[in-house]
Protein backbone atom coordinates (compact mmCIF):
# COMPACT_ATOMS: atom_id res chain seq x y z
CA UNK A 1 0.00 0.00 0.00
CA UNK A 2 2.79 2.43 0.97
CA UNK A 3 4.75 1.43 -2.13
CA UNK A 4 1.77 2.34 -4.33
CA UNK A 5 1.33 5.68 -2.52
CA UNK A 6 4.98 6.69 -2.95
CA UNK A 7 4.79 5.68 -6.59
CA UNK A 8 1.73 7.87 -7.11
CA UNK A 9 3.42 10.83 -5.39
CA UNK A 10 6.50 10.43 -7.60
CA UNK A 11 4.26 10.29 -10.67
CA UNK A 12 2.35 13.46 -9.79
CA UNK A 13 5.17 15.36 -8.04
CA UNK A 14 5.56 18.03 -10.77
CA UNK A 15 1.85 18.83 -10.59
CA UNK A 16 1.91 19.01 -6.79
CA UNK A 17 5.00 21.22 -6.74
CA UNK A 18 3.51 23.50 -9.40
CA UNK A 19 0.33 23.75 -7.37
CA UNK A 20 2.26 24.66 -4.26
CA UNK A 21 4.24 27.30 -6.15
CA UNK A 22 1.07 28.75 -7.66
CA UNK A 23 -0.59 28.87 -4.26
CA UNK A 24 2.46 30.55 -2.74
CA UNK A 25 2.59 33.10 -5.53
CA UNK A 26 -1.12 33.80 -5.16
CA UNK A 27 -0.69 34.23 -1.43
CA UNK A 28 2.23 36.62 -1.89
CA UNK A 29 0.27 38.66 -4.44
CA UNK A 30 -2.70 38.82 -2.11
CA UNK A 31 -0.46 39.94 0.75
CA UNK A 32 1.07 42.70 -1.38
CA UNK A 33 -2.26 43.95 -2.73
CA UNK A 34 -4.31 43.54 0.42
CA UNK A 35 -4.81 46.97 2.05
CA UNK A 36 -5.07 45.30 5.46
CA UNK A 37 -1.39 44.35 5.54
CA UNK A 38 0.69 46.35 8.08
CA UNK A 39 2.94 47.96 5.48
CA UNK A 40 0.11 49.27 3.29
CA UNK A 41 -0.64 52.99 3.76
CA UNK A 42 -4.38 52.25 3.89
CA UNK A 43 -3.81 50.31 7.11
CA UNK A 44 -3.08 53.52 9.00
CA UNK A 45 -4.34 53.96 11.63
CA UNK A 46 -4.98 50.51 13.04
CA UNK A 47 -4.50 51.42 16.72
CA UNK A 48 -5.10 54.51 18.89
CA UNK A 49 -3.29 57.71 17.93
CA UNK A 50 -1.94 60.06 20.61
CA UNK A 51 -2.11 63.77 19.83
CA UNK A 52 0.13 65.57 22.33
CA UNK A 53 -0.71 69.19 23.16
CA UNK A 54 2.07 71.30 24.62
CA UNK A 55 -0.29 73.45 26.70
CA UNK A 56 -2.80 72.80 29.52
CA UNK A 57 -6.45 71.92 28.76
CA UNK A 58 -8.77 74.78 27.93
CA UNK A 59 -6.54 76.94 25.74
CA UNK A 60 -6.87 77.63 22.03
CA UNK A 61 -4.39 74.96 20.92
CA UNK A 62 -6.08 72.38 23.13
CA UNK A 63 -9.49 73.37 21.74
CA UNK A 64 -8.34 72.88 18.17
CA UNK A 65 -6.67 69.57 19.00
CA UNK A 66 -9.84 68.17 20.58
CA UNK A 67 -12.10 69.28 17.75
CA UNK A 68 -9.68 67.85 15.18
CA UNK A 69 -9.25 64.57 17.08
CA UNK A 70 -13.03 64.12 17.33
CA UNK A 71 -13.40 64.51 13.57
CA UNK A 72 -10.50 62.17 12.78
CA UNK A 73 -11.90 59.56 15.15
CA UNK A 74 -15.30 59.80 13.49
CA UNK A 75 -13.80 59.58 10.00
CA UNK A 76 -11.44 56.66 10.61
CA UNK A 77 -13.23 54.79 13.40
CA UNK A 78 -10.05 54.68 15.45
CA UNK A 79 -9.42 56.29 18.85
CA UNK A 80 -7.61 59.63 18.95
CA UNK A 81 -6.33 60.48 22.43
CA UNK A 82 -5.54 64.12 23.20
CA UNK A 83 -2.74 64.15 25.76
CA UNK A 84 -1.72 67.41 27.46
CA UNK A 85 1.99 67.65 28.31
CA UNK A 86 2.50 71.31 29.28
CA UNK A 87 5.58 72.93 30.73
CA UNK A 88 8.69 74.89 29.72
CA UNK A 89 6.72 76.90 27.13
CA UNK A 90 5.81 73.71 25.28
CA UNK A 91 9.26 72.15 25.25
CA UNK A 92 8.34 69.21 27.50
CA UNK A 93 5.65 67.94 25.14
CA UNK A 94 7.79 68.60 22.08
CA UNK A 95 10.72 66.67 23.57
CA UNK A 96 8.40 63.76 24.35
CA UNK A 97 7.15 63.51 20.77
CA UNK A 98 10.62 64.00 19.28
CA UNK A 99 11.72 60.79 21.01
CA UNK A 100 8.58 58.81 20.10
CA UNK A 101 8.55 56.15 17.35
CA UNK A 102 8.20 57.69 13.89
CA UNK A 103 5.13 55.65 12.95
CA UNK A 104 2.35 58.26 12.96
CA UNK A 105 0.84 57.14 16.25
CA UNK A 106 2.34 59.94 18.36
CA UNK A 107 1.79 63.43 16.96
CA UNK A 108 2.30 66.97 18.26
CA UNK A 109 -0.19 69.86 18.20
CA UNK A 110 1.60 73.19 18.54
CA UNK A 111 1.29 76.87 17.77
CA UNK A 112 3.83 79.50 16.76
CA UNK A 113 5.48 79.29 20.19
CA UNK A 114 7.21 76.17 18.84
CA UNK A 115 9.09 78.42 16.42
CA UNK A 116 9.83 81.04 19.08
CA UNK A 117 11.41 78.69 21.64
CA UNK A 118 14.68 78.02 19.73
CA UNK A 119 15.56 81.69 20.09
CA UNK A 120 14.62 81.84 23.77
CA UNK A 121 15.97 78.60 25.25
CA UNK A 122 19.65 77.73 25.10
CA UNK A 123 19.11 73.96 25.42
CA UNK A 124 15.94 72.39 24.02
CA UNK A 125 17.22 68.78 24.07
CA UNK A 126 15.77 68.38 20.57
CA UNK A 127 16.25 70.03 17.19
CA UNK A 128 13.03 71.74 16.05
CA UNK A 129 14.03 71.43 12.40
CA UNK A 130 15.68 68.01 12.28
CA UNK A 131 13.57 66.08 14.79
CA UNK A 132 10.14 66.87 13.33
CA UNK A 133 8.30 66.76 10.05
CA UNK A 134 5.33 69.01 9.35
CA UNK A 135 1.98 67.30 8.85
CA UNK A 136 -0.69 69.98 8.51
CA UNK A 137 -1.34 73.62 9.28
CA UNK A 138 -4.84 73.79 10.78
CA UNK A 139 -5.66 77.41 11.55
CA UNK A 140 -4.37 80.91 12.08
CA UNK A 141 -5.47 83.29 14.80
CA UNK A 142 -4.10 86.82 15.04
CA UNK A 143 -3.43 88.79 18.15
CA UNK A 144 -5.13 92.12 18.76
CA UNK A 145 -4.00 95.37 20.38
CA UNK A 146 -6.62 96.42 22.91
CA UNK A 147 -7.16 99.11 25.52
CA UNK A 148 -9.87 100.00 28.01
CA UNK A 149 -12.90 101.92 26.68
CA UNK A 150 -12.07 104.86 28.97
CA UNK A 151 -8.48 105.07 27.67
CA UNK A 152 -7.23 108.13 25.78
CA UNK A 153 -5.66 105.76 23.22
CA UNK A 154 -8.12 105.47 20.32
CA UNK A 155 -5.90 104.33 17.42
CA UNK A 156 -2.65 102.50 16.76
CA UNK A 157 -1.14 105.86 15.81
CA UNK A 158 -1.98 107.08 19.33
CA UNK A 159 -0.36 103.98 20.82
CA UNK A 160 2.78 104.38 18.72
CA UNK A 161 3.06 108.07 19.57
CA UNK A 162 2.76 107.30 23.27
CA UNK A 163 5.36 104.52 22.97
CA UNK A 164 7.75 107.01 21.36
CA UNK A 165 7.32 109.59 24.08
CA UNK A 166 9.47 110.06 27.16
CA UNK A 167 6.56 108.89 29.28
CA UNK A 168 6.27 105.62 27.38
CA UNK A 169 3.49 103.07 27.67
CA UNK A 170 3.18 99.59 29.20
CA UNK A 171 1.63 96.66 27.38
CA UNK A 172 0.33 93.42 28.86
CA UNK A 173 0.97 90.14 27.05
CA UNK A 174 -0.02 86.52 27.63
CA UNK A 175 3.48 85.74 28.91
CA UNK A 176 7.20 85.95 28.25
CA UNK A 177 8.18 84.48 24.90
CA UNK A 178 4.62 84.23 23.60
CA UNK A 179 3.63 85.41 20.12
CA UNK A 180 1.95 88.38 21.85
CA UNK A 181 5.24 89.31 23.50
CA UNK A 182 6.93 89.19 20.11
CA UNK A 183 4.12 91.28 18.61
CA UNK A 184 5.23 94.02 20.98
CA UNK A 185 8.82 93.47 19.91
CA UNK A 186 7.83 93.96 16.28
CA UNK A 187 6.19 97.27 17.19
CA UNK A 188 9.36 98.33 18.98
CA UNK A 189 11.13 97.72 15.69
CA UNK A 190 8.82 100.29 14.09
CA UNK A 191 10.00 102.99 16.46
CA UNK A 192 8.07 102.22 19.65
CA UNK A 193 11.28 102.53 21.64
CA UNK A 194 9.53 103.14 24.96
CA UNK A 195 7.01 100.31 24.79
CA UNK A 196 7.39 98.47 28.09
CA UNK A 197 6.44 94.83 28.56
CA UNK A 198 4.34 93.45 31.42
CA UNK A 199 4.10 89.64 31.11
CA UNK A 200 1.12 87.75 32.54
CA UNK A 201 0.48 84.06 33.07
CA UNK A 202 -2.07 83.78 30.29
CA UNK A 203 -4.24 86.09 28.23
CA UNK A 204 -7.09 86.08 30.76
CA UNK A 205 -5.20 87.81 33.59
CA UNK A 206 -3.73 90.29 31.11
CA UNK A 207 -7.20 91.23 29.86
CA UNK A 208 -8.48 91.74 33.40
CA UNK A 209 -5.84 94.38 34.13
CA UNK A 210 -6.28 96.11 30.78
CA UNK A 211 -10.04 96.40 31.30
CA UNK A 212 -9.39 97.84 34.77
CA UNK A 213 -6.99 100.41 33.33
CA UNK A 214 -4.02 99.13 35.32
CA UNK A 215 -2.10 98.58 32.07
CA UNK A 216 -2.75 100.88 29.13
CA UNK A 217 -2.32 98.41 26.27
CA UNK A 218 -2.84 94.70 25.88
CA UNK A 219 -1.69 92.35 23.13
CA UNK A 220 -3.72 89.15 23.37
CA UNK A 221 -5.13 86.45 21.12
CA UNK A 222 -8.19 87.55 19.21
CA UNK A 223 -10.05 84.44 20.36
CA UNK A 224 -9.61 85.47 24.02
CA UNK A 225 -10.68 89.08 23.47
CA UNK A 226 -13.40 88.95 20.81
CA UNK A 227 -16.36 88.55 23.19
CA UNK A 228 -15.12 91.39 25.40
CA UNK A 229 -14.63 93.64 22.38
CA UNK A 230 -18.12 92.85 21.15
CA UNK A 231 -19.53 93.60 24.63
CA UNK A 232 -17.82 97.01 24.67
CA UNK A 233 -15.53 96.13 27.57
CA UNK A 234 -12.42 96.51 25.42
CA UNK A 235 -11.50 98.82 22.55
CA UNK A 236 -9.73 97.08 19.67
CA UNK A 237 -7.00 99.15 18.02
CA UNK A 238 -5.57 96.78 15.41
CA UNK A 239 -5.03 93.11 14.59
CA UNK A 240 -1.62 91.58 13.90
CA UNK A 241 -2.68 89.66 10.77
CA UNK A 242 -1.66 91.12 7.39
CA UNK A 243 -5.25 92.18 6.62
CA UNK A 244 -8.39 92.92 8.61
CA UNK A 245 -9.97 89.95 10.30
CA UNK A 246 -13.43 88.64 9.39
CA UNK A 247 -14.69 88.88 12.98
CA UNK A 248 -13.62 92.53 13.34
CA UNK A 249 -14.07 94.05 9.89
CA UNK A 250 -14.09 97.58 11.34
CA UNK A 251 -10.64 97.14 12.96
CA UNK A 252 -7.56 97.69 10.75
CA UNK A 253 -4.44 95.56 10.75
CA UNK A 254 -1.33 97.10 12.29
CA UNK A 255 0.17 97.35 8.80
CA UNK A 256 -2.88 99.24 7.52
CA UNK A 257 -3.10 101.50 10.57
CA UNK A 258 0.56 102.53 10.54
CA UNK A 259 1.38 102.18 6.84
CA UNK A 260 4.36 99.96 7.65
CA UNK A 261 5.16 96.30 7.13
CA UNK A 262 3.94 94.25 10.08
CA UNK A 263 2.65 90.68 10.41
CA UNK A 264 2.48 88.13 13.17
CA UNK A 265 -0.30 85.65 12.54
CA UNK A 266 -0.21 82.76 15.02
CA UNK A 267 -0.49 79.36 13.34
CA UNK A 268 -1.67 76.10 14.93
CA UNK A 269 -0.59 72.85 13.33
CA UNK A 270 0.35 69.19 13.62
CA UNK A 271 3.89 67.82 13.57
CA UNK A 272 5.22 64.26 13.60
CA UNK A 273 8.59 62.79 14.57
CA UNK A 274 11.14 62.98 11.77
CA UNK A 275 11.20 59.83 9.68
CA UNK A 276 7.45 59.24 9.79
CA UNK A 277 6.53 57.45 6.52
CA UNK A 278 5.65 59.82 3.70
CA UNK A 279 2.47 57.84 3.01
CA UNK A 280 1.27 58.39 6.58
CA UNK A 281 2.07 62.12 6.49
CA UNK A 282 0.24 62.51 3.18
CA UNK A 283 -2.79 60.60 4.44
CA UNK A 284 -2.94 62.74 7.57
CA UNK A 285 -2.47 65.94 5.60
CA UNK A 286 -5.17 65.09 3.05
CA UNK A 287 -7.66 64.04 5.73
CA UNK A 288 -7.06 67.08 7.97
CA UNK A 289 -7.42 69.38 4.97
CA UNK A 290 -10.72 67.70 4.13
CA UNK A 291 -11.95 68.13 7.71
CA UNK A 292 -11.15 71.85 7.98
CA UNK A 293 -12.96 72.41 4.67
CA UNK A 294 -16.23 71.10 6.14
CA UNK A 295 -18.83 73.78 6.83
CA UNK A 296 -19.84 72.87 10.43
CA UNK A 297 -16.34 72.87 11.94
CA UNK A 298 -15.27 75.85 9.81
CA UNK A 299 -18.26 77.92 10.92
CA UNK A 300 -17.74 76.91 14.54
CA UNK A 301 -14.06 77.85 14.64
CA UNK A 302 -14.34 80.99 12.53
CA UNK A 303 -16.85 82.32 15.06
CA UNK A 304 -14.08 81.99 17.68
CA UNK A 305 -11.66 84.04 15.59
CA UNK A 306 -9.76 81.28 13.79
CA UNK A 307 -9.01 81.31 10.08
CA UNK A 308 -8.81 77.71 8.91
CA UNK A 309 -6.29 76.79 6.27
CA UNK A 310 -5.48 73.82 4.04
CA UNK A 311 -2.06 73.41 2.44
CA UNK A 312 0.42 70.66 1.57
CA UNK A 313 2.70 69.46 4.35
CA UNK A 314 5.73 70.82 2.49
CA UNK A 315 4.31 74.36 2.58
CA UNK A 316 3.66 74.12 6.30
CA UNK A 317 7.22 72.87 6.80
CA UNK A 318 8.49 76.00 5.03
CA UNK A 319 6.35 78.23 7.30
CA UNK A 320 7.67 76.57 10.47
CA UNK A 321 11.31 76.78 9.39
CA UNK A 322 10.92 80.37 8.16
CA UNK A 323 9.40 81.43 11.47
CA UNK A 324 12.14 79.68 13.47
CA UNK A 325 14.72 81.79 11.63
CA UNK A 326 12.61 84.96 11.77
CA UNK A 327 11.85 84.67 15.48
CA UNK A 328 15.44 83.81 16.39
CA UNK A 329 16.51 87.10 14.83
CA UNK A 330 13.70 88.98 16.61
CA UNK A 331 14.32 87.46 20.06
CA UNK A 332 18.02 88.22 19.65
CA UNK A 333 17.20 91.86 18.94
CA UNK A 334 14.85 91.93 21.94
CA UNK A 335 17.47 90.29 24.16
CA UNK A 336 14.88 87.67 25.08
CA UNK A 337 16.27 84.63 26.89
CA UNK A 338 14.71 82.14 29.26
CA UNK A 339 15.70 82.71 32.87
XYZ file of C-alpha atoms in Angstrom:
339
model
C 0.000 0.000 0.000
C 2.788 2.433 0.975
C 4.751 1.435 -2.128
C 1.768 2.345 -4.327
C 1.327 5.682 -2.517
C 4.985 6.687 -2.954
C 4.791 5.682 -6.593
C 1.735 7.871 -7.109
C 3.424 10.828 -5.393
C 6.498 10.433 -7.604
C 4.262 10.288 -10.673
C 2.351 13.456 -9.792
C 5.171 15.361 -8.040
C 5.559 18.030 -10.768
C 1.850 18.829 -10.591
C 1.912 19.012 -6.786
C 5.003 21.217 -6.738
C 3.515 23.498 -9.396
C 0.333 23.755 -7.370
C 2.261 24.659 -4.256
C 4.236 27.297 -6.147
C 1.069 28.753 -7.658
C -0.591 28.865 -4.256
C 2.455 30.545 -2.736
C 2.590 33.103 -5.534
C -1.118 33.804 -5.164
C -0.689 34.233 -1.426
C 2.233 36.617 -1.895
C 0.271 38.665 -4.437
C -2.702 38.825 -2.108
C -0.460 39.939 0.747
C 1.072 42.703 -1.377
C -2.255 43.950 -2.735
C -4.313 43.543 0.424
C -4.808 46.974 2.048
C -5.072 45.297 5.458
C -1.390 44.346 5.544
C 0.694 46.352 8.080
C 2.943 47.962 5.480
C 0.111 49.268 3.295
C -0.641 52.992 3.763
C -4.376 52.250 3.889
C -3.809 50.309 7.105
C -3.079 53.517 8.997
C -4.339 53.961 11.632
C -4.978 50.509 13.038
C -4.498 51.422 16.716
C -5.104 54.511 18.893
C -3.289 57.711 17.930
C -1.941 60.063 20.614
C -2.114 63.774 19.832
C 0.133 65.565 22.328
C -0.712 69.191 23.157
C 2.074 71.299 24.624
C -0.295 73.448 26.702
C -2.804 72.795 29.516
C -6.448 71.921 28.758
C -8.774 74.782 27.928
C -6.539 76.941 25.742
C -6.868 77.632 22.034
C -4.388 74.965 20.923
C -6.079 72.381 23.130
C -9.494 73.366 21.744
C -8.339 72.881 18.165
C -6.672 69.567 19.000
C -9.838 68.166 20.579
C -12.095 69.277 17.745
C -9.676 67.852 15.180
C -9.250 64.574 17.085
C -13.027 64.115 17.327
C -13.395 64.514 13.566
C -10.499 62.170 12.776
C -11.897 59.561 15.149
C -15.298 59.803 13.486
C -13.803 59.581 10.000
C -11.439 56.660 10.608
C -13.230 54.787 13.396
C -10.048 54.685 15.449
C -9.418 56.292 18.850
C -7.610 59.633 18.954
C -6.327 60.482 22.431
C -5.538 64.124 23.203
C -2.741 64.146 25.761
C -1.721 67.408 27.458
C 1.991 67.647 28.314
C 2.500 71.306 29.284
C 5.583 72.931 30.728
C 8.689 74.888 29.719
C 6.720 76.903 27.133
C 5.813 73.711 25.281
C 9.259 72.151 25.249
C 8.339 69.215 27.499
C 5.650 67.942 25.143
C 7.794 68.601 22.083
C 10.717 66.673 23.565
C 8.405 63.759 24.348
C 7.148 63.512 20.773
C 10.620 64.002 19.283
C 11.724 60.791 21.012
C 8.581 58.806 20.103
C 8.546 56.146 17.350
C 8.197 57.688 13.894
C 5.129 55.652 12.951
C 2.346 58.260 12.961
C 0.835 57.137 16.252
C 2.336 59.945 18.361
C 1.791 63.431 16.962
C 2.300 66.971 18.260
C -0.185 69.858 18.201
C 1.604 73.189 18.538
C 1.286 76.873 17.769
C 3.829 79.499 16.761
C 5.480 79.285 20.187
C 7.209 76.168 18.845
C 9.092 78.425 16.417
C 9.828 81.038 19.080
C 11.410 78.688 21.636
C 14.676 78.025 19.732
C 15.565 81.694 20.086
C 14.617 81.836 23.768
C 15.971 78.600 25.255
C 19.652 77.725 25.099
C 19.110 73.958 25.422
C 15.941 72.388 24.021
C 17.220 68.779 24.065
C 15.768 68.379 20.573
C 16.250 70.025 17.194
C 13.027 71.744 16.050
C 14.030 71.433 12.403
C 15.678 68.014 12.280
C 13.570 66.077 14.792
C 10.138 66.869 13.332
C 8.301 66.757 10.050
C 5.334 69.006 9.347
C 1.976 67.297 8.849
C -0.694 69.976 8.508
C -1.342 73.619 9.278
C -4.842 73.787 10.776
C -5.656 77.412 11.551
C -4.367 80.910 12.081
C -5.470 83.294 14.800
C -4.099 86.824 15.038
C -3.431 88.793 18.153
C -5.125 92.117 18.764
C -4.000 95.369 20.378
C -6.621 96.424 22.907
C -7.157 99.111 25.520
C -9.872 100.002 28.008
C -12.901 101.919 26.676
C -12.067 104.862 28.966
C -8.476 105.074 27.668
C -7.231 108.128 25.778
C -5.664 105.764 23.221
C -8.117 105.470 20.325
C -5.895 104.335 17.416
C -2.653 102.499 16.760
C -1.143 105.855 15.812
C -1.982 107.079 19.330
C -0.365 103.985 20.824
C 2.784 104.377 18.721
C 3.063 108.071 19.573
C 2.759 107.298 23.270
C 5.361 104.519 22.972
C 7.746 107.008 21.355
C 7.321 109.594 24.079
C 9.468 110.059 27.155
C 6.563 108.889 29.276
C 6.274 105.623 27.380
C 3.494 103.068 27.672
C 3.178 99.592 29.200
C 1.629 96.657 27.380
C 0.331 93.421 28.864
C 0.965 90.140 27.047
C -0.023 86.521 27.633
C 3.475 85.744 28.909
C 7.202 85.950 28.250
C 8.183 84.483 24.899
C 4.617 84.231 23.600
C 3.629 85.414 20.123
C 1.946 88.376 21.846
C 5.241 89.315 23.504
C 6.932 89.190 20.114
C 4.124 91.276 18.605
C 5.234 94.023 20.979
C 8.816 93.469 19.914
C 7.834 93.958 16.279
C 6.194 97.266 17.190
C 9.360 98.327 18.984
C 11.130 97.721 15.695
C 8.822 100.287 14.092
C 9.999 102.991 16.459
C 8.073 102.225 19.653
C 11.277 102.532 21.645
C 9.533 103.142 24.964
C 7.007 100.311 24.792
C 7.394 98.466 28.090
C 6.443 94.828 28.556
C 4.340 93.453 31.423
C 4.095 89.640 31.109
C 1.118 87.751 32.544
C 0.477 84.058 33.074
C -2.065 83.779 30.287
C -4.238 86.088 28.228
C -7.092 86.079 30.756
C -5.204 87.812 33.592
C -3.733 90.294 31.112
C -7.205 91.230 29.863
C -8.475 91.743 33.404
C -5.845 94.384 34.134
C -6.276 96.106 30.777
C -10.038 96.404 31.303
C -9.388 97.837 34.770
C -6.991 100.412 33.329
C -4.020 99.129 35.319
C -2.100 98.578 32.072
C -2.747 100.879 29.127
C -2.318 98.407 26.270
C -2.843 94.696 25.882
C -1.688 92.353 23.128
C -3.718 89.152 23.375
C -5.126 86.453 21.118
C -8.193 87.550 19.210
C -10.054 84.444 20.359
C -9.606 85.467 24.015
C -10.683 89.080 23.472
C -13.396 88.952 20.810
C -16.363 88.550 23.192
C -15.121 91.393 25.402
C -14.626 93.641 22.380
C -18.123 92.854 21.154
C -19.532 93.601 24.626
C -17.824 97.007 24.670
C -15.533 96.130 27.571
C -12.415 96.511 25.416
C -11.502 98.821 22.548
C -9.726 97.078 19.673
C -6.999 99.148 18.020
C -5.567 96.778 15.409
C -5.027 93.105 14.592
C -1.616 91.575 13.902
C -2.683 89.662 10.769
C -1.662 91.121 7.386
C -5.252 92.175 6.624
C -8.394 92.921 8.613
C -9.974 89.946 10.305
C -13.427 88.642 9.390
C -14.695 88.876 12.979
C -13.623 92.531 13.342
C -14.069 94.048 9.893
C -14.088 97.578 11.342
C -10.642 97.139 12.957
C -7.555 97.689 10.745
C -4.443 95.562 10.753
C -1.335 97.104 12.293
C 0.172 97.355 8.801
C -2.877 99.245 7.523
C -3.105 101.502 10.571
C 0.556 102.526 10.537
C 1.382 102.179 6.836
C 4.359 99.958 7.654
C 5.157 96.297 7.127
C 3.944 94.254 10.084
C 2.646 90.679 10.410
C 2.483 88.127 13.173
C -0.303 85.653 12.544
C -0.214 82.760 15.023
C -0.495 79.363 13.345
C -1.670 76.105 14.929
C -0.593 72.849 13.335
C 0.346 69.193 13.625
C 3.888 67.824 13.569
C 5.224 64.263 13.603
C 8.593 62.792 14.573
C 11.136 62.981 11.771
C 11.198 59.825 9.677
C 7.448 59.243 9.789
C 6.533 57.446 6.518
C 5.648 59.821 3.702
C 2.471 57.844 3.012
C 1.267 58.391 6.577
C 2.068 62.121 6.490
C 0.243 62.509 3.176
C -2.790 60.603 4.438
C -2.939 62.738 7.571
C -2.465 65.941 5.597
C -5.171 65.089 3.054
C -7.659 64.043 5.725
C -7.059 67.076 7.967
C -7.420 69.385 4.967
C -10.722 67.701 4.134
C -11.951 68.127 7.713
C -11.151 71.850 7.975
C -12.963 72.412 4.674
C -16.230 71.100 6.142
C -18.828 73.782 6.834
C -19.838 72.873 10.427
C -16.335 72.872 11.938
C -15.267 75.846 9.813
C -18.265 77.916 10.922
C -17.738 76.914 14.543
C -14.060 77.846 14.637
C -14.341 80.992 12.534
C -16.849 82.321 15.057
C -14.084 81.990 17.678
C -11.664 84.042 15.590
C -9.758 81.281 13.786
C -9.015 81.310 10.080
C -8.806 77.713 8.905
C -6.286 76.790 6.271
C -5.477 73.821 4.035
C -2.065 73.412 2.438
C 0.422 70.664 1.569
C 2.700 69.460 4.349
C 5.729 70.822 2.494
C 4.312 74.358 2.575
C 3.664 74.122 6.299
C 7.224 72.871 6.796
C 8.488 76.005 5.034
C 6.355 78.226 7.298
C 7.671 76.573 10.465
C 11.310 76.783 9.389
C 10.924 80.370 8.158
C 9.401 81.430 11.475
C 12.141 79.680 13.466
C 14.719 81.785 11.631
C 12.607 84.960 11.774
C 11.849 84.673 15.478
C 15.437 83.808 16.387
C 16.509 87.098 14.832
C 13.702 88.981 16.611
C 14.318 87.459 20.060
C 18.017 88.216 19.647
C 17.200 91.865 18.940
C 14.854 91.930 21.940
C 17.473 90.286 24.164
C 14.877 87.674 25.080
C 16.267 84.633 26.894
C 14.710 82.145 29.264
C 15.705 82.709 32.870
